[in-house]
Short mmCIF file of C-alpha atoms and ligand atoms in Angstrom, two decimals:
data_model
loop_
_atom_site.label_atom_id
_atom_site.label_comp_id
_atom_site.label_asym_id
_atom_site.label_seq_id
_atom_site.Cartn_x
_atom_site.Cartn_y
_atom_site.Cartn_z
CA UNK A 1 46.78 -30.08 -5.91
CA UNK A 2 47.19 -28.01 -9.36
CA UNK A 3 46.26 -24.11 -9.89
CA UNK A 4 44.10 -22.79 -12.66
CA UNK A 5 44.04 -19.21 -13.10
CA UNK A 6 40.96 -17.38 -13.88
CA UNK A 7 41.98 -14.24 -16.26
CA UNK A 8 38.36 -12.50 -16.43
CA UNK A 9 39.41 -9.24 -14.60
CA UNK A 10 42.37 -8.68 -16.77
CA UNK A 11 39.69 -8.29 -19.51
CA UNK A 12 37.42 -6.33 -16.91
CA UNK A 13 40.13 -3.74 -16.45
CA UNK A 14 40.34 -3.55 -20.42
CA UNK A 15 36.57 -3.21 -20.92
CA UNK A 16 36.46 -0.45 -18.35
CA UNK A 17 37.86 1.75 -21.31
CA UNK A 18 37.00 -0.47 -24.13
CA UNK A 19 40.63 -0.39 -24.75
CA UNK A 20 43.55 -2.94 -26.17
CA UNK A 21 44.93 -3.38 -22.98
CA UNK A 22 45.63 -5.00 -20.77
CA UNK A 23 45.79 -8.15 -22.75
CA UNK A 24 44.00 -11.18 -21.23
CA UNK A 25 45.82 -13.60 -23.66
CA UNK A 26 49.51 -11.83 -22.68
CA UNK A 27 48.18 -12.54 -18.91
CA UNK A 28 47.41 -16.26 -19.56
CA UNK A 29 50.74 -16.99 -20.98
CA UNK A 30 52.57 -15.25 -18.38
CA UNK A 31 50.42 -17.05 -16.00
CA UNK A 32 51.27 -20.55 -17.54
CA UNK A 33 55.18 -19.63 -17.56
CA UNK A 34 54.99 -18.77 -13.99
CA UNK A 35 53.56 -22.30 -13.39
CA UNK A 36 49.93 -22.53 -13.57
CA UNK A 37 48.28 -25.55 -14.49
CA UNK A 38 45.62 -24.22 -16.45
CA UNK A 39 43.81 -21.03 -17.72
CA UNK A 40 39.80 -20.23 -17.06
CA UNK A 41 37.71 -17.55 -18.29
CA UNK A 42 33.86 -17.07 -18.15
CA UNK A 43 32.32 -15.93 -21.50
CA UNK A 44 29.15 -14.06 -20.11
CA UNK A 45 25.97 -13.76 -22.08
CA UNK A 46 26.41 -9.52 -21.22
CA UNK A 47 30.26 -9.73 -22.55
CA UNK A 48 31.27 -7.79 -19.81
CA UNK A 49 34.72 -8.73 -19.37
CA UNK A 50 35.80 -11.85 -21.77
CA UNK A 51 34.88 -11.24 -25.58
CA UNK A 52 34.74 -14.15 -28.07
CA UNK A 53 38.04 -12.85 -29.83
CA UNK A 54 40.21 -13.39 -26.15
CA UNK A 55 38.47 -17.09 -26.18
CA UNK A 56 39.72 -17.93 -29.59
CA UNK A 57 43.21 -16.66 -29.08
CA UNK A 58 43.31 -18.33 -25.77
CA UNK A 59 42.53 -21.58 -27.38
CA UNK A 60 45.41 -20.83 -30.16
CA UNK A 61 47.78 -19.96 -27.89
CA UNK A 62 47.71 -21.20 -24.19
CA UNK A 63 49.85 -24.93 -23.85
CA UNK A 64 48.24 -25.99 -20.68
CA UNK A 65 44.41 -26.52 -20.18
CA UNK A 66 41.43 -24.26 -21.31
CA UNK A 67 38.51 -24.19 -19.14
CA UNK A 68 35.52 -22.46 -20.29
CA UNK A 69 32.83 -21.25 -17.71
CA UNK A 70 29.51 -20.78 -19.17
CA UNK A 71 25.92 -20.88 -18.80
CA UNK A 72 23.35 -23.50 -20.26
CA UNK A 73 22.39 -21.62 -23.17
CA UNK A 74 22.23 -22.50 -26.66
CA UNK A 75 24.39 -19.52 -27.72
CA UNK A 76 27.25 -20.67 -25.36
CA UNK A 77 26.61 -24.42 -26.03
CA UNK A 78 27.49 -23.59 -30.02
CA UNK A 79 30.48 -21.31 -29.14
CA UNK A 80 31.87 -24.14 -26.69
CA UNK A 81 31.64 -26.83 -29.61
CA UNK A 82 33.10 -24.58 -32.10
CA UNK A 83 36.10 -23.80 -29.93
CA UNK A 84 36.51 -26.88 -28.15
CA UNK A 85 38.05 -25.85 -24.80
CA UNK A 86 39.43 -28.68 -22.67
CA UNK A 87 36.91 -28.35 -20.20
CA UNK A 88 33.63 -26.71 -20.11
CA UNK A 89 32.37 -25.52 -16.73
CA UNK A 90 28.45 -24.96 -16.57
CA UNK A 91 27.74 -22.24 -14.13
CA UNK A 92 24.59 -20.52 -13.15
CA UNK A 93 24.22 -16.76 -14.61
CA UNK A 94 22.33 -13.76 -13.84
CA UNK A 95 22.56 -10.42 -15.60
CA UNK A 96 22.49 -8.42 -12.36
CA UNK A 97 25.01 -10.33 -10.19
CA UNK A 98 28.56 -9.07 -9.70
CA UNK A 99 30.03 -12.35 -9.72
CA UNK A 100 28.80 -16.00 -9.76
CA UNK A 101 26.16 -16.11 -6.93
CA UNK A 102 26.47 -19.87 -6.04
CA UNK A 103 26.24 -23.41 -7.57
CA UNK A 104 24.12 -24.66 -10.25
CA UNK A 105 20.85 -26.20 -9.00
CA UNK A 106 21.81 -29.76 -10.72
CA UNK A 107 19.12 -31.56 -8.82
CA UNK A 108 16.48 -29.26 -10.04
CA UNK A 109 17.39 -29.08 -13.72
CA UNK A 110 18.52 -32.75 -14.60
CA UNK A 111 16.65 -32.64 -17.93
CA UNK A 112 17.97 -29.47 -19.05
CA UNK A 113 21.35 -30.28 -18.31
CA UNK A 114 20.87 -33.85 -19.72
CA UNK A 115 20.59 -32.16 -23.24
CA UNK A 116 24.06 -30.14 -22.86
CA UNK A 117 26.44 -32.70 -21.40
CA UNK A 118 26.31 -35.77 -23.53
CA UNK A 119 27.14 -33.60 -27.06
CA UNK A 120 29.99 -31.53 -25.43
CA UNK A 121 31.42 -34.84 -24.39
CA UNK A 122 31.02 -36.35 -27.65
CA UNK A 123 33.22 -33.05 -28.78
CA UNK A 124 35.88 -34.15 -26.82
CA UNK A 125 35.17 -31.62 -23.94
CA UNK A 126 35.32 -32.61 -20.45
CA UNK A 127 32.32 -31.40 -18.53
CA UNK A 128 32.49 -29.72 -14.97
CA UNK A 129 29.57 -28.20 -13.01
CA UNK A 130 30.04 -25.48 -10.39
CA UNK A 131 28.18 -26.82 -7.35
CA UNK A 132 27.37 -26.00 -3.80
CA UNK A 133 28.75 -28.32 -1.06
CA UNK A 134 25.63 -30.02 -0.55
CA UNK A 135 24.96 -33.89 -0.67
CA UNK A 136 21.81 -33.56 -2.67
CA UNK A 137 23.63 -31.55 -5.48
CA UNK A 138 26.75 -33.66 -5.70
CA UNK A 139 24.69 -36.71 -6.32
CA UNK A 140 22.37 -35.20 -8.98
CA UNK A 141 26.02 -34.19 -10.74
CA UNK A 142 27.06 -38.00 -10.51
CA UNK A 143 23.35 -38.64 -12.07
CA UNK A 144 24.04 -36.31 -15.02
CA UNK A 145 26.87 -37.74 -16.19
CA UNK A 146 29.40 -35.07 -15.66
CA UNK A 147 33.39 -35.89 -15.93
CA UNK A 148 34.17 -33.47 -12.57
CA UNK A 149 32.63 -31.10 -10.24
CA UNK A 150 33.86 -27.80 -8.75
CA UNK A 151 32.81 -27.33 -5.16
CA UNK A 152 31.77 -23.81 -4.63
CA UNK A 153 34.08 -22.03 -1.86
CA UNK A 154 32.15 -18.95 -1.59
CA UNK A 155 30.42 -19.70 1.47
CA UNK A 156 33.51 -20.52 3.24
CA UNK A 157 35.44 -17.69 1.70
CA UNK A 158 32.47 -15.08 2.78
CA UNK A 159 32.27 -16.37 6.17
CA UNK A 160 33.13 -13.45 8.80
CA UNK A 161 32.76 -15.70 11.70
CA UNK A 162 35.34 -18.59 12.79
CA UNK A 163 32.29 -20.65 13.63
CA UNK A 164 30.75 -20.04 10.41
CA UNK A 165 33.93 -20.65 8.42
CA UNK A 166 34.68 -24.01 10.06
CA UNK A 167 31.02 -25.39 9.24
CA UNK A 168 31.53 -23.94 5.63
CA UNK A 169 34.67 -25.62 5.84
CA UNK A 170 33.28 -29.01 7.01
CA UNK A 171 30.65 -28.80 4.04
CA UNK A 172 33.05 -28.53 1.50
CA UNK A 173 34.92 -31.25 2.86
CA UNK A 174 32.08 -33.83 3.05
CA UNK A 175 31.06 -32.70 -0.44
CA UNK A 176 34.61 -33.51 -1.53
CA UNK A 177 34.63 -36.70 0.19
CA UNK A 178 31.14 -37.78 -1.27
CA UNK A 179 31.91 -36.49 -4.67
CA UNK A 180 35.56 -38.70 -4.54
CA UNK A 181 33.63 -41.76 -3.18
CA UNK A 182 31.42 -41.61 -6.48
CA UNK A 183 34.25 -41.63 -8.85
CA UNK A 184 34.25 -38.12 -9.69
CA UNK A 185 37.34 -35.61 -9.79
CA UNK A 186 36.73 -32.71 -7.54
CA UNK A 187 37.76 -29.46 -8.24
CA UNK A 188 37.31 -26.31 -5.97
CA UNK A 189 36.89 -22.38 -6.12
CA UNK A 190 35.37 -18.83 -5.76
CA UNK A 191 36.21 -16.24 -3.28
CA UNK A 192 39.70 -18.17 -2.33
CA UNK A 193 42.79 -15.73 -1.86
CA UNK A 194 46.14 -15.69 -0.26
CA UNK A 195 44.87 -16.01 3.21
CA UNK A 196 42.09 -18.36 2.93
CA UNK A 197 43.31 -20.77 0.55
CA UNK A 198 45.40 -23.12 2.87
CA UNK A 199 42.47 -25.04 4.78
CA UNK A 200 41.40 -25.78 1.16
CA UNK A 201 44.52 -27.01 -0.08
CA UNK A 202 44.62 -29.38 3.06
CA UNK A 203 41.72 -31.41 1.52
CA UNK A 204 43.33 -34.41 -0.20
CA UNK A 205 40.11 -35.33 -2.42
CA UNK A 206 40.46 -31.78 -4.02
CA UNK A 207 42.99 -31.95 -7.18
CA UNK A 208 42.40 -28.41 -8.43
CA UNK A 209 41.53 -24.95 -7.37
CA UNK A 210 40.38 -22.29 -9.91
CA UNK A 211 41.32 -18.81 -8.46
CA UNK A 212 40.77 -15.32 -10.48
CA UNK A 213 40.11 -12.14 -8.47
CA UNK A 214 42.73 -12.42 -5.71
CA UNK A 215 45.39 -13.41 -8.30
CA UNK A 216 44.45 -10.20 -10.73
CA UNK A 217 44.26 -8.04 -7.84
CA UNK A 218 47.88 -8.89 -6.61
CA UNK A 219 49.19 -8.81 -10.11
CA UNK A 220 47.99 -5.27 -10.11
CA UNK A 221 50.36 -4.32 -7.54
CA UNK A 222 53.37 -7.03 -8.17
CA UNK A 223 52.76 -8.41 -11.79
CA UNK A 224 50.99 -11.23 -12.88
CA UNK A 225 54.09 -13.67 -13.20
CA UNK A 226 54.82 -12.96 -9.12
CA UNK A 227 50.94 -13.51 -8.34
CA UNK A 228 50.96 -16.50 -9.76
CA UNK A 229 54.03 -17.87 -8.22
CA UNK A 230 53.03 -16.73 -4.62
CA UNK A 231 49.49 -18.78 -4.94
CA UNK A 232 51.41 -21.89 -6.36
CA UNK A 233 53.76 -21.91 -3.37
CA UNK A 234 50.52 -21.92 -1.18
CA UNK A 235 48.53 -24.24 -3.43
CA UNK A 236 51.26 -26.69 -4.03
CA UNK A 237 53.38 -26.76 -0.94
N1 PXP B 1 35.00 -20.70 -10.17
C1 PXP B 1 33.75 -20.34 -10.87
C2 PXP B 1 32.84 -21.24 -11.16
C3 PXP B 1 33.66 -19.19 -10.94
O1 PXP B 1 32.53 -18.64 -11.62
C4 PXP B 1 34.67 -18.29 -10.44
C5 PXP B 1 34.59 -16.55 -10.70
O2 PXP B 1 34.34 -16.64 -11.94
C6 PXP B 1 35.72 -18.62 -9.86
C7 PXP B 1 35.98 -20.13 -9.52
C8 PXP B 1 36.94 -17.69 -9.32
O3 PXP B 1 36.47 -17.02 -8.22
P1 PXP B 1 37.21 -15.88 -7.96
O4 PXP B 1 37.48 -14.85 -8.96
O5 PXP B 1 36.83 -15.28 -6.72
O6 PXP B 1 38.92 -16.58 -7.40
#
């Protein structure tokens, strides 16, 4: 199991004052030095946290793997083809949301997605889709030809009752197993933290987790290196 660290909220702190610190690029380098297997950032249409300058510097500096989360818009498509991250993760995006509100409706947007995926792949970028743990959606991911999927663990992470948590965990398990049987590489993420990550780590079909908020929140208390190392200890066993 690998860990990719999302550094968006380091940029959120910087943007709160439109200041020059904290520096997301430094956070990414510290995360890598602590053992993270990849760095994730989400360039949003409203630029609320990560800026294009961050993305370019991340591309130049990080040595592991850069995963750019982005909406399927012409603007982001052009940026991705210029910057060439290792992976593009296609996510739904709405201006009013506090964070990504669920997986992409792949089944309902196959034609739209088919316009974006092959040109990105031709540019040497692996393409992922953030998807809810739902049979129809996972099958649609296979049909649109992505290289990998990231299963949304948000409903699992947010469940308050144990019964609901187990139900959503089982949905993630089933989706991971289906995706793997369809030949897709399987990642997972959203809402994972130091307390709820273990049952997800135990799903053998999932090869990578993408975790942001919990690591940045802990980094504010103990520093980035320590926060990443603590999560790595849980994720890699
Ligand atoms: N995966 C995707 C597709 C996301 O949009 C996010 C949030 O940016 C994450 C994972 C990480 O979620 P969290 O910040 O809750 O760990």
